[in-house]
Amino acid sequence: MADPGDGPPGAGLAGLGVSQGRAAGPVIRMAPPPVLPSPRQVADPAAEAAAVVKALESVTADLRQRVVLAGGGDAAEILDALAMIADDPMLREDAEAAVRDGLDAPHALDAAFTHHRETLAALGGYLAERAADLDDLKHRAIAACLGLPMPGIPAPGHPYILVAEDLSPADTAGLGADVVALVTEKGGPTSHTAILARGRGLPAVVACMGITDLADGTVISVDGKTGQVGVGLTDDAVAQVRRSDREERERLANSSGPGRTADGHPVKLLLNIGSADDLRPGAEGVGLFRTEFLFLDRKQEPSFEEQVAAYTEVFARAGTVVVRTLDAGTDKPLPFLGLPPEPNPALGIRGLRVDRVLPAVLDTQLDAIAEAARSTGADAWVMAPMVTTPAEAAGFARRARARGLTRVGAMVEVPAAALLADRLLAEVDFLSIGTNDLSQYTFAADRQHPGLADLLDPWQPALLKLIAACADAGRAAGKPVGVCGEAAGDPRLAPVLVGLGVTSLSMAAVCVPSVREELSQHTLEECRELAALAR
Ligand code: PEP
Ligand code: MG
């Protein structure tokens, strides 16, 4: 149910809150690609040609406006490149020629873009990979021609709440500053869309049935903690939601200091980041640097130099950083790897397994991490995702240590790794438990599936038992075992994880103050009692 005061009684929708914070504003839906209508008999070729030109001009203008809103960086560069393609005179001439051949404006645009796409695809290599961009532009041009909303992330020029059936990680990464909250019909609590929203401190609700039925411009409130969406708000209710969000953020912003239980037992509170932009003061370092987030849009492998620059930017600003090597595959495809589609991607070549087919990628990345660590003097820890056996951990550790990296670890995301945590720790210096994937693989439940959230709930005793097994192995070996999945940012679960023996919690910056506050209210003994009850 919506909060009282959010709108008329009962006027609300509910989903899963995945990124805390509250926002209110008008909805804008991300439009689906347009469907081409049946071809028309052309009565006035000049009018059709003018419609073609107008559509291309409007796409170019829309993209240029988005370049300005993106305010620089990779997103602006990508949008600028797309604007240049839409403005290409050859493309326009092709479409005009198709009109002369008797096609109506939307079909002429379709023919011109398809022709350009085929030409690029035939050239192979990098240009062939750009061919998908032409599909995106084609959809935009046809939508403009038909008077439909532009597909892709909207850029209305004012703050709004983005509503979509689903968002890809690349969509989420490219959101402009005008998006004040996200609501999607699909997606799960540990999907990468949720993670990226949390990284940006953007309130987000996923698995919200019915949200895409709301008309554009409907004013709603979004509560990213409870998952409540209030519909049809008055101006006063909007102002109240914004005020309470501001006050809560201010209250939590005043919390500071290292993580401690009430009796002083230290628990490192670390940040999960995807780039230097996610760094915030108030944590004790970075516990998970998801390096693949830097390169989601890339069609070509980032060079050694480019990687050194990206890692240096983070290392120079955060003293201690746990860098995860590229975790590609399944819901985080990295196009530059050129991996073939698989029938079961979550069980296929992903994470460290990419090394089986493309070993040079890990070599270059480890070289770049080592170079950035050397030049900044940062306390750089490195770990591999999706480690499954002690042999994999040993192979990774050998290659990292050969480059002078001294703190080498393994993520525990597969039940097999948790069951042999002691043997993994014989090979590496620390473990970091990725509860998002560890839940997915323990419960055989797709982490993106909105209907399986109960199985993906980190309070599930089977998951807690695997975490306890890792923590026990860490205690016996005298080595740190942290949690870096989304469970680490849940303030209610934090004392339980500490009671199980976890030594650090790594989370989105927005979660740090509430986790710190919660831990400070329980002694270690109380945490152990809570853990015993929960597992
Ligand atoms: C995890 O699986 O818990 C994790 C931290 O990695 P990611 O969410 O990036 O897959
Ligand atoms: Mg993972």
Coordinates of C-alpha atoms and ligand atoms in Angstrom, one line a residue:
M1 CA 0.0 0.0 0.0
A2 CA 1.1 3.6 -0.6
D3 CA 2.0 5.7 2.4
P4 CA -0.8 7.8 3.8
G5 CA -0.6 11.2 2.1
D6 CA 1.0 9.8 -1.0
G7 CA -2.2 9.9 -2.9
P8 CA -5.8 8.7 -2.8
P9 CA -6.4 5.8 -0.4
G10 CA -5.2 2.5 -1.9
A11 CA -3.7 4.3 -4.9
G12 CA -0.4 2.5 -5.1
L13 CA 1.7 -0.3 -6.5
A14 CA 4.2 -2.5 -4.8
G15 CA 7.5 -4.1 -5.9
L16 CA 10.8 -4.9 -4.3
G17 CA 12.7 -2.0 -3.0
V18 CA 16.3 -2.5 -4.1
S19 CA 18.0 0.9 -3.6
Q20 CA 17.0 3.0 -0.6
G21 CA 15.8 6.6 -0.7
R22 CA 12.6 8.3 -1.6
A23 CA 11.7 10.4 -4.7
A24 CA 8.6 11.8 -6.3
G25 CA 8.0 13.1 -9.8
P26 CA 6.4 12.5 -13.1
V27 CA 6.8 9.1 -14.8
I28 CA 8.3 8.8 -18.2
R29 CA 8.3 5.3 -19.7
M30 CA 11.1 4.0 -21.8
A31 CA 9.4 3.3 -25.0
P32 CA 9.7 0.0 -26.8
P33 CA 11.1 -0.1 -30.4
P34 CA 8.3 0.9 -32.9
V35 CA 6.6 -1.6 -35.0
L36 CA 6.7 -0.8 -38.8
P37 CA 3.1 -0.3 -40.1
S38 CA 2.1 -1.9 -43.5
P39 CA 3.6 0.0 -46.5
R40 CA 1.5 2.9 -47.8
Q41 CA 0.9 3.9 -51.4
V42 CA 3.0 7.1 -51.9
A43 CA 0.9 10.0 -53.3
D44 CA 3.4 12.8 -52.6
P45 CA 7.1 11.7 -52.8
A46 CA 8.3 15.2 -51.9
A47 CA 6.3 15.1 -48.6
E48 CA 7.7 11.6 -47.8
A49 CA 11.3 12.8 -48.5
A50 CA 10.7 15.8 -46.2
A51 CA 9.4 13.5 -43.5
V52 CA 12.6 11.4 -43.8
V53 CA 14.8 14.4 -43.4
K54 CA 12.7 15.7 -40.5
A55 CA 12.9 12.4 -38.7
L56 CA 16.7 12.2 -39.1
E57 CA 17.1 15.8 -37.9
S58 CA 14.9 15.1 -34.9
V59 CA 17.0 12.0 -33.9
T60 CA 20.2 14.0 -34.3
A61 CA 18.8 16.9 -32.2
D62 CA 17.6 14.5 -29.5
L63 CA 21.0 12.8 -29.3
R64 CA 22.8 16.1 -29.1
Q65 CA 20.6 17.2 -26.3
R66 CA 21.4 14.0 -24.5
V67 CA 25.2 14.6 -25.0
V68 CA 24.8 17.9 -23.1
L69 CA 22.8 16.2 -20.3
A70 CA 25.3 13.4 -20.0
G71 CA 27.9 16.1 -19.1
G72 CA 31.0 14.5 -20.6
G73 CA 32.6 11.1 -20.1
D74 CA 32.0 7.8 -22.0
A75 CA 28.3 8.2 -22.2
A76 CA 28.6 11.6 -23.9
E77 CA 31.1 10.3 -26.4
I78 CA 28.9 7.3 -27.3
L79 CA 25.9 9.6 -27.8
D80 CA 27.9 12.1 -29.9
A81 CA 29.1 9.2 -32.1
L82 CA 25.5 8.1 -32.6
A83 CA 24.4 11.7 -33.4
M84 CA 27.1 11.9 -36.1
I85 CA 25.8 8.7 -37.7
A86 CA 22.2 10.0 -37.7
D87 CA 23.5 13.2 -39.3
D88 CA 25.4 11.3 -42.1
P89 CA 24.5 12.8 -45.5
M90 CA 24.9 9.4 -47.1
L91 CA 22.3 7.9 -44.9
R92 CA 19.9 10.7 -45.8
E93 CA 20.6 10.3 -49.5
D94 CA 20.0 6.6 -49.3
A95 CA 16.6 7.1 -47.6
E96 CA 15.6 9.8 -50.2
A97 CA 16.6 7.4 -53.0
A98 CA 14.3 4.8 -51.4
V99 CA 11.4 7.3 -51.5
R100 CA 12.1 7.9 -55.2
D101 CA 11.9 4.1 -55.6
G102 CA 8.3 4.3 -54.2
L103 CA 8.7 3.6 -50.5
D104 CA 6.8 5.7 -47.8
A105 CA 9.0 7.6 -45.3
P106 CA 9.1 4.9 -42.5
H107 CA 10.0 2.1 -44.9
A108 CA 12.5 4.3 -46.7
L109 CA 14.2 4.9 -43.3
D110 CA 14.1 1.2 -42.6
A111 CA 15.7 0.4 -46.0
A112 CA 18.4 3.0 -45.6
F113 CA 19.4 1.9 -42.1
T114 CA 19.3 -1.8 -43.1
H115 CA 21.5 -1.1 -46.1
H116 CA 24.1 0.7 -43.9
R117 CA 23.9 -2.0 -41.3
E118 CA 24.7 -4.7 -43.9
T119 CA 27.6 -2.6 -45.3
L120 CA 29.1 -2.3 -41.9
A121 CA 28.6 -5.9 -41.0
A122 CA 30.3 -7.0 -44.3
L123 CA 33.4 -4.9 -43.3
G124 CA 33.9 -7.2 -40.2
G125 CA 35.9 -6.4 -37.0
Y126 CA 35.1 -3.2 -35.1
L127 CA 32.8 -1.7 -37.7
A128 CA 30.7 -4.9 -37.8
E129 CA 30.3 -4.5 -34.0
R130 CA 28.9 -0.9 -34.6
A131 CA 26.1 -2.4 -36.7
A132 CA 23.9 -2.9 -33.6
D133 CA 24.1 0.9 -33.0
L134 CA 22.4 1.3 -36.4
D135 CA 19.4 -0.7 -35.2
D136 CA 19.0 1.6 -32.2
L137 CA 19.2 4.6 -34.5
K138 CA 16.7 3.1 -37.0
H139 CA 14.2 2.5 -34.2
R140 CA 14.6 6.1 -33.1
A141 CA 14.2 7.5 -36.7
I142 CA 11.1 5.4 -37.4
A143 CA 9.6 6.4 -34.1
A144 CA 10.2 10.1 -34.8
C145 CA 8.7 9.6 -38.3
L146 CA 5.5 7.9 -36.9
G147 CA 5.2 10.5 -34.1
L148 CA 5.8 7.8 -31.4
P149 CA 7.9 8.4 -28.3
M150 CA 11.7 8.0 -28.8
P151 CA 12.9 4.5 -27.7
G152 CA 15.8 4.3 -25.3
I153 CA 16.4 6.4 -22.2
P154 CA 14.3 9.6 -22.5
A155 CA 15.8 13.0 -22.1
P156 CA 12.9 15.3 -21.4
G157 CA 15.0 18.1 -20.0
H158 CA 13.5 18.0 -16.5
P159 CA 13.7 15.6 -13.5
Y160 CA 11.6 12.4 -13.9
I161 CA 11.1 8.8 -12.7
L162 CA 12.2 6.3 -15.3
V163 CA 9.8 3.5 -15.8
A164 CA 10.7 0.5 -18.0
E165 CA 9.9 -3.1 -18.4
D166 CA 13.5 -3.9 -17.7
L167 CA 16.9 -2.1 -18.1
S168 CA 20.2 -3.5 -19.3
P169 CA 23.3 -2.7 -17.3
A170 CA 24.4 -0.4 -20.2
D171 CA 21.1 1.5 -20.0
T172 CA 21.5 2.0 -16.3
A173 CA 25.1 3.0 -16.6
G174 CA 24.1 5.7 -19.2
L175 CA 21.3 7.4 -17.2
G176 CA 21.4 11.2 -17.1
A177 CA 21.2 13.2 -13.9
D178 CA 17.6 14.0 -14.7
V179 CA 16.5 10.5 -13.6
V180 CA 15.5 10.8 -9.9
A181 CA 14.3 7.1 -9.4
L182 CA 13.9 3.9 -11.3
V183 CA 10.9 1.5 -11.4
T184 CA 10.9 -1.6 -13.5
E185 CA 8.4 -4.4 -14.0
K186 CA 11.1 -7.1 -14.2
G187 CA 14.4 -7.6 -12.4
G188 CA 15.4 -9.0 -9.1
P189 CA 17.1 -7.6 -5.9
T190 CA 20.5 -8.8 -7.0
S191 CA 20.3 -7.9 -10.6
H192 CA 23.0 -5.6 -11.9
T193 CA 20.4 -2.9 -12.6
A194 CA 19.7 -2.9 -8.9
I195 CA 23.4 -2.8 -8.1
L196 CA 24.1 0.1 -10.4
A197 CA 21.1 2.1 -9.0
R198 CA 22.4 1.6 -5.5
G199 CA 25.9 2.6 -6.6
R200 CA 24.4 5.9 -7.8
G201 CA 22.3 6.3 -4.6
L202 CA 19.2 6.3 -6.9
P203 CA 16.0 5.1 -5.3
A204 CA 14.8 2.0 -7.2
V205 CA 12.0 -0.5 -7.2
V206 CA 12.0 -3.7 -9.3
A207 CA 9.4 -6.4 -10.0
C208 CA 6.6 -3.8 -9.8
M209 CA 3.7 -5.3 -11.7
G210 CA 1.5 -2.7 -13.5
I211 CA 4.0 0.1 -13.5
T212 CA 4.3 0.3 -17.3
D213 CA 0.6 0.8 -17.5
L214 CA 0.9 4.3 -16.0
A215 CA 0.6 7.1 -18.5
D216 CA 3.7 9.4 -19.0
G217 CA 3.4 12.4 -16.7
T218 CA 1.6 10.6 -13.9
V219 CA 3.1 11.8 -10.7
I220 CA 4.3 9.0 -8.4
S221 CA 6.4 8.5 -5.3
V222 CA 9.0 5.8 -5.0
D223 CA 10.3 4.3 -1.8
G224 CA 13.4 2.3 -2.6
K225 CA 13.4 0.7 0.9
T226 CA 9.9 -0.6 1.1
G227 CA 9.2 -1.0 -2.6
Q228 CA 6.0 1.1 -2.3
V229 CA 5.0 3.2 -5.3
G230 CA 2.3 5.9 -4.6
V231 CA 0.3 7.0 -7.6
G232 CA -1.4 10.3 -8.3
L233 CA 0.3 12.5 -5.8
T234 CA -0.8 16.0 -4.8
D235 CA 1.8 18.8 -4.9
D236 CA 1.9 18.8 -1.1
A237 CA 2.6 15.0 -1.0
V238 CA 5.4 15.4 -3.5
A239 CA 7.0 18.1 -1.4
Q240 CA 6.7 15.9 1.7
V241 CA 8.3 12.9 0.0
R242 CA 11.2 15.1 -1.1
R243 CA 11.6 16.7 2.3
S244 CA 11.7 13.4 4.1
D245 CA 14.3 12.0 1.7
R246 CA 16.5 15.0 2.2
E247 CA 16.2 14.8 6.0
E248 CA 17.0 11.1 6.1
R249 CA 20.0 11.6 3.8
E250 CA 21.2 14.4 6.0
R251 CA 20.8 12.4 9.2
L252 CA 22.7 9.4 7.8
A253 CA 25.4 11.6 6.3
N254 CA 26.4 12.7 9.8
S255 CA 27.3 9.2 10.8
S256 CA 31.1 8.5 10.7
G257 CA 33.9 6.3 12.0
P258 CA 35.0 2.7 11.5
G259 CA 32.6 -0.2 11.9
R260 CA 32.4 -1.5 15.4
T261 CA 30.0 -3.6 17.5
A262 CA 28.8 -2.1 20.7
D263 CA 31.7 -3.7 22.6
G264 CA 34.3 -2.5 20.1
H265 CA 34.8 -5.6 17.9
P266 CA 36.0 -4.2 14.6
V267 CA 34.2 -5.0 11.3
K268 CA 35.6 -3.2 8.3
L269 CA 32.9 -1.3 6.4
L270 CA 33.9 -1.1 2.7
L271 CA 32.5 0.2 -0.5
N272 CA 31.3 -1.6 -3.6
I273 CA 32.2 0.5 -6.6
G274 CA 32.0 0.3 -10.4
S275 CA 34.3 3.3 -11.0
A276 CA 36.0 6.2 -9.3
D277 CA 32.6 8.0 -9.6
D278 CA 31.1 5.7 -6.9
L279 CA 33.8 6.6 -4.3
R280 CA 32.4 8.4 -1.2
P281 CA 33.9 9.4 2.1
G282 CA 32.9 7.5 5.2
A283 CA 34.0 3.9 4.5
E284 CA 37.3 2.2 5.3
G285 CA 38.3 1.4 1.8
V286 CA 36.9 -0.4 -1.2
G287 CA 35.9 -4.0 -0.7
L288 CA 34.7 -4.7 -4.3
F289 CA 35.8 -2.8 -7.4
R290 CA 33.7 -4.3 -10.2
T291 CA 36.1 -3.6 -13.0
E292 CA 33.8 -5.0 -15.7
F293 CA 31.4 -2.0 -15.1
L294 CA 34.1 0.2 -16.6
F295 CA 33.9 -1.5 -19.9
L296 CA 30.2 -2.6 -20.4
D297 CA 29.7 -0.4 -23.5
R298 CA 33.1 -1.3 -25.1
K299 CA 33.3 -3.0 -28.4
Q300 CA 37.1 -3.3 -28.3
E301 CA 39.2 -4.7 -25.5
P302 CA 40.5 -1.8 -23.3
S303 CA 44.2 -1.4 -23.7
F304 CA 46.8 -1.9 -20.9
E305 CA 47.3 1.9 -20.8
E306 CA 43.6 2.6 -20.6
Q307 CA 43.2 0.1 -17.8
V308 CA 46.1 1.5 -15.8
A309 CA 44.5 4.9 -16.0
A310 CA 41.1 3.7 -14.8
Y311 CA 42.6 1.7 -11.9
T312 CA 45.0 4.5 -11.0
E313 CA 42.1 6.9 -10.7
V314 CA 40.5 4.6 -8.0
F315 CA 43.8 3.6 -6.3
A316 CA 44.9 7.2 -5.9
R317 CA 41.8 8.2 -4.1
A318 CA 41.0 5.1 -2.0
G319 CA 43.9 3.7 0.2
T320 CA 42.8 0.1 0.3
V321 CA 41.1 -1.4 -2.7
V322 CA 40.0 -5.0 -3.4
V323 CA 39.9 -5.2 -7.2
R324 CA 37.9 -7.9 -8.8
T325 CA 39.2 -9.1 -12.2
L326 CA 36.6 -8.9 -15.0
D327 CA 33.4 -10.7 -14.3
A328 CA 31.9 -11.1 -17.7
G329 CA 29.1 -13.2 -18.9
T330 CA 25.4 -14.0 -18.3
D331 CA 23.7 -10.7 -17.2
K332 CA 26.9 -8.7 -17.6
P333 CA 28.0 -9.3 -21.2
L334 CA 31.2 -7.6 -22.3
P335 CA 30.8 -7.3 -26.1
F336 CA 34.5 -6.9 -26.7
L337 CA 35.2 -10.4 -25.5
G338 CA 33.2 -11.7 -28.5
L339 CA 32.0 -14.8 -26.5
P340 CA 29.5 -16.9 -28.5
P341 CA 25.9 -17.2 -27.1
E342 CA 25.4 -20.1 -24.8
P343 CA 22.2 -22.1 -24.0
N344 CA 22.8 -21.7 -20.2
P345 CA 25.0 -18.6 -19.8
A346 CA 24.8 -18.5 -16.0
L347 CA 26.4 -22.0 -16.0
G348 CA 28.8 -21.4 -18.8
I349 CA 31.9 -19.3 -19.6
R350 CA 31.7 -16.5 -17.1
G351 CA 33.9 -14.9 -14.5
L352 CA 37.2 -16.6 -14.1
R353 CA 36.1 -19.2 -16.6
V354 CA 36.6 -16.7 -19.5
D355 CA 40.3 -17.3 -18.8
R356 CA 39.9 -20.8 -20.2
V357 CA 39.2 -19.4 -23.7
L358 CA 40.9 -15.9 -23.6
P359 CA 43.9 -16.1 -21.1
A360 CA 45.5 -12.9 -22.5
V361 CA 42.6 -10.8 -21.1
L362 CA 43.5 -11.7 -17.5
D363 CA 47.2 -11.3 -18.1
T364 CA 46.7 -7.8 -19.4
Q365 CA 44.4 -6.9 -16.6
L366 CA 46.7 -8.3 -13.9
D367 CA 49.6 -6.3 -15.5
A368 CA 47.5 -3.2 -15.4
I369 CA 46.4 -3.6 -11.8
A370 CA 50.0 -4.3 -10.7
E371 CA 51.3 -1.2 -12.6
A372 CA 48.6 1.0 -11.1
A373 CA 49.3 -0.4 -7.6
R374 CA 53.1 0.2 -8.0
S375 CA 52.7 3.7 -9.2
T376 CA 50.2 4.8 -6.6
G377 CA 51.6 2.8 -3.7
A378 CA 48.0 1.8 -2.9
D379 CA 47.2 -1.2 -0.7
A380 CA 45.8 -3.2 -3.7
W381 CA 44.1 -6.6 -3.1
V382 CA 43.1 -8.6 -6.1
M383 CA 40.5 -11.4 -6.4
A384 CA 38.9 -13.5 -9.0
P385 CA 35.1 -14.0 -9.6
M386 CA 33.4 -17.4 -9.8
V387 CA 36.3 -19.4 -8.5
T388 CA 35.0 -23.0 -8.2
T389 CA 38.0 -25.2 -7.2
P390 CA 41.1 -24.9 -5.1
A391 CA 43.1 -25.5 -8.4
E392 CA 41.5 -22.5 -10.0
A393 CA 42.3 -20.4 -6.9
A394 CA 45.9 -21.6 -7.0
G395 CA 46.3 -20.8 -10.7
F396 CA 44.9 -17.3 -10.2
A397 CA 47.1 -16.7 -7.2
R398 CA 50.3 -17.9 -9.0
R399 CA 49.6 -15.4 -11.9
A400 CA 48.8 -12.5 -9.6
R401 CA 51.8 -13.1 -7.3
A402 CA 54.1 -13.4 -10.3
R403 CA 53.3 -9.7 -11.0
G404 CA 54.2 -8.6 -7.4
L405 CA 50.6 -8.5 -6.2
T406 CA 50.8 -9.8 -2.6
R407 CA 47.2 -9.8 -1.4
V408 CA 45.4 -12.4 -3.6
G409 CA 41.9 -13.7 -2.9
A410 CA 39.0 -15.7 -4.3
M411 CA 35.3 -14.8 -4.4
V412 CA 33.0 -17.5 -3.0
E413 CA 30.0 -17.5 -5.3
V414 CA 29.6 -21.2 -6.0
P415 CA 28.6 -23.7 -3.3
A416 CA 31.6 -25.9 -4.3
A417 CA 34.0 -23.1 -3.3
A418 CA 32.2 -22.6 0.1
L419 CA 32.4 -26.3 0.9
L420 CA 36.1 -26.3 0.3
A421 CA 36.8 -22.9 1.8
D422 CA 39.6 -24.3 3.9
R423 CA 41.4 -25.6 0.8
L424 CA 40.8 -22.4 -1.1
L425 CA 42.4 -20.5 1.9
A426 CA 45.5 -22.8 1.6
E427 CA 46.0 -21.1 -1.8
V428 CA 44.9 -17.5 -1.3
D429 CA 45.1 -14.8 1.4
F430 CA 41.4 -13.9 1.8
L431 CA 37.9 -14.9 0.7
S432 CA 35.1 -12.5 -0.3
I433 CA 31.6 -14.0 -0.3
G434 CA 29.5 -12.9 -3.3
T435 CA 26.1 -13.6 -1.8
N436 CA 24.2 -12.6 -5.0
D437 CA 25.7 -15.4 -7.0
L438 CA 26.1 -17.8 -4.0
S439 CA 22.3 -17.5 -3.5
Q440 CA 21.6 -18.0 -7.2
Y441 CA 23.7 -21.2 -7.4
T442 CA 22.7 -22.6 -4.0
F443 CA 19.0 -22.2 -4.7
A444 CA 19.1 -22.8 -8.4
A445 CA 17.2 -19.5 -8.8
D446 CA 18.1 -17.0 -11.4
R447 CA 19.2 -13.8 -9.6
Q448 CA 17.2 -11.7 -12.0
H449 CA 13.9 -13.6 -11.6
P450 CA 11.3 -11.4 -9.9
G451 CA 9.2 -14.4 -9.0
L452 CA 12.0 -16.1 -7.0
A453 CA 12.8 -13.4 -4.6
D454 CA 12.0 -15.6 -1.6
L455 CA 14.6 -18.1 -2.6
L456 CA 17.1 -15.3 -3.1
D457 CA 16.5 -13.9 0.3
P458 CA 19.9 -13.8 2.1
W459 CA 18.2 -14.9 5.4
Q460 CA 17.8 -18.4 3.9
P461 CA 19.5 -20.7 6.5
A462 CA 21.2 -22.7 3.7
L463 CA 23.0 -19.6 2.6
L464 CA 23.9 -18.6 6.1
K465 CA 25.4 -22.1 6.7
L466 CA 27.7 -21.7 3.7
I467 CA 28.8 -18.3 4.9
A468 CA 29.5 -19.8 8.3
A469 CA 31.6 -22.5 6.8
C470 CA 33.7 -19.9 5.0
A471 CA 34.1 -17.8 8.2
D472 CA 35.1 -20.8 10.2
A473 CA 37.7 -21.7 7.6
G474 CA 39.0 -18.1 7.8
R475 CA 39.2 -18.1 11.6
A476 CA 41.2 -21.4 11.5
A477 CA 43.6 -20.1 8.9
G478 CA 43.8 -16.6 10.5
K479 CA 42.7 -15.0 7.2
P480 CA 40.0 -12.4 6.5
V481 CA 36.6 -13.5 5.1
G482 CA 34.3 -10.7 4.0
V483 CA 30.9 -10.4 2.4
C484 CA 30.6 -8.2 -0.7
G485 CA 27.2 -9.3 -2.1
E486 CA 24.1 -7.1 -1.6
A487 CA 23.4 -8.9 1.7
A488 CA 26.3 -7.0 3.3
G489 CA 24.3 -3.7 2.9
D490 CA 21.2 -5.0 4.7
P491 CA 21.4 -3.4 8.2
R492 CA 19.2 -6.0 9.8
L493 CA 21.4 -8.8 8.5
A494 CA 24.8 -7.2 9.3
P495 CA 24.9 -8.3 13.0
V496 CA 24.0 -11.9 11.9
L497 CA 26.9 -11.9 9.4
V498 CA 29.3 -10.6 12.0
G499 CA 28.0 -13.2 14.5
L500 CA 28.8 -15.9 11.8
G501 CA 32.4 -14.7 11.9
V502 CA 32.6 -12.4 8.8
T503 CA 35.4 -9.9 9.2
S504 CA 34.3 -7.2 6.7
L505 CA 31.1 -6.0 4.9
S506 CA 31.3 -4.3 1.6
M507 CA 28.3 -2.4 0.2
A508 CA 27.1 0.6 -1.8
A509 CA 28.0 3.9 -0.2
V510 CA 24.4 4.7 0.5
C511 CA 24.1 1.6 2.8
V512 CA 27.2 2.3 5.0
P513 CA 25.6 4.7 7.6
S514 CA 22.7 2.4 8.4
V515 CA 24.9 -0.7 8.7
R516 CA 27.3 1.2 10.9
E517 CA 24.5 2.4 13.1
E518 CA 23.0 -1.1 13.5
L519 CA 26.3 -2.8 14.3
S520 CA 27.0 -0.2 17.0
Q521 CA 23.9 -1.4 18.8
H522 CA 24.9 -5.0 19.4
T523 CA 27.8 -6.6 21.2
L524 CA 29.7 -9.4 19.5
E525 CA 28.1 -11.9 21.8
E526 CA 24.6 -10.7 20.8
C527 CA 25.6 -10.9 17.1
R528 CA 26.6 -14.6 17.8
E529 CA 23.3 -15.3 19.4
L530 CA 21.4 -13.7 16.5
A531 CA 23.5 -15.8 14.1
A532 CA 22.8 -19.0 16.0
L533 CA 19.1 -18.2 15.8
A534 CA 19.1 -17.4 12.1
R535 CA 21.2 -20.3 10.7
Ligands
PEP1 C1 28.0 -11.4 -5.9 O1 27.7 -12.3 -6.8 O2 27.5 -11.4 -4.8 C2 28.9 -10.3 -6.3 C3 29.3 -9.5 -5.4 O3 29.3 -10.2 -7.6 P1 28.3 -9.6 -8.7 O4 27.0 -9.1 -8.0 O5 29.0 -8.5 -9.4 O6 28.0 -10.8 -9.6
MG2 MG 28.9 -12.4 -8.6

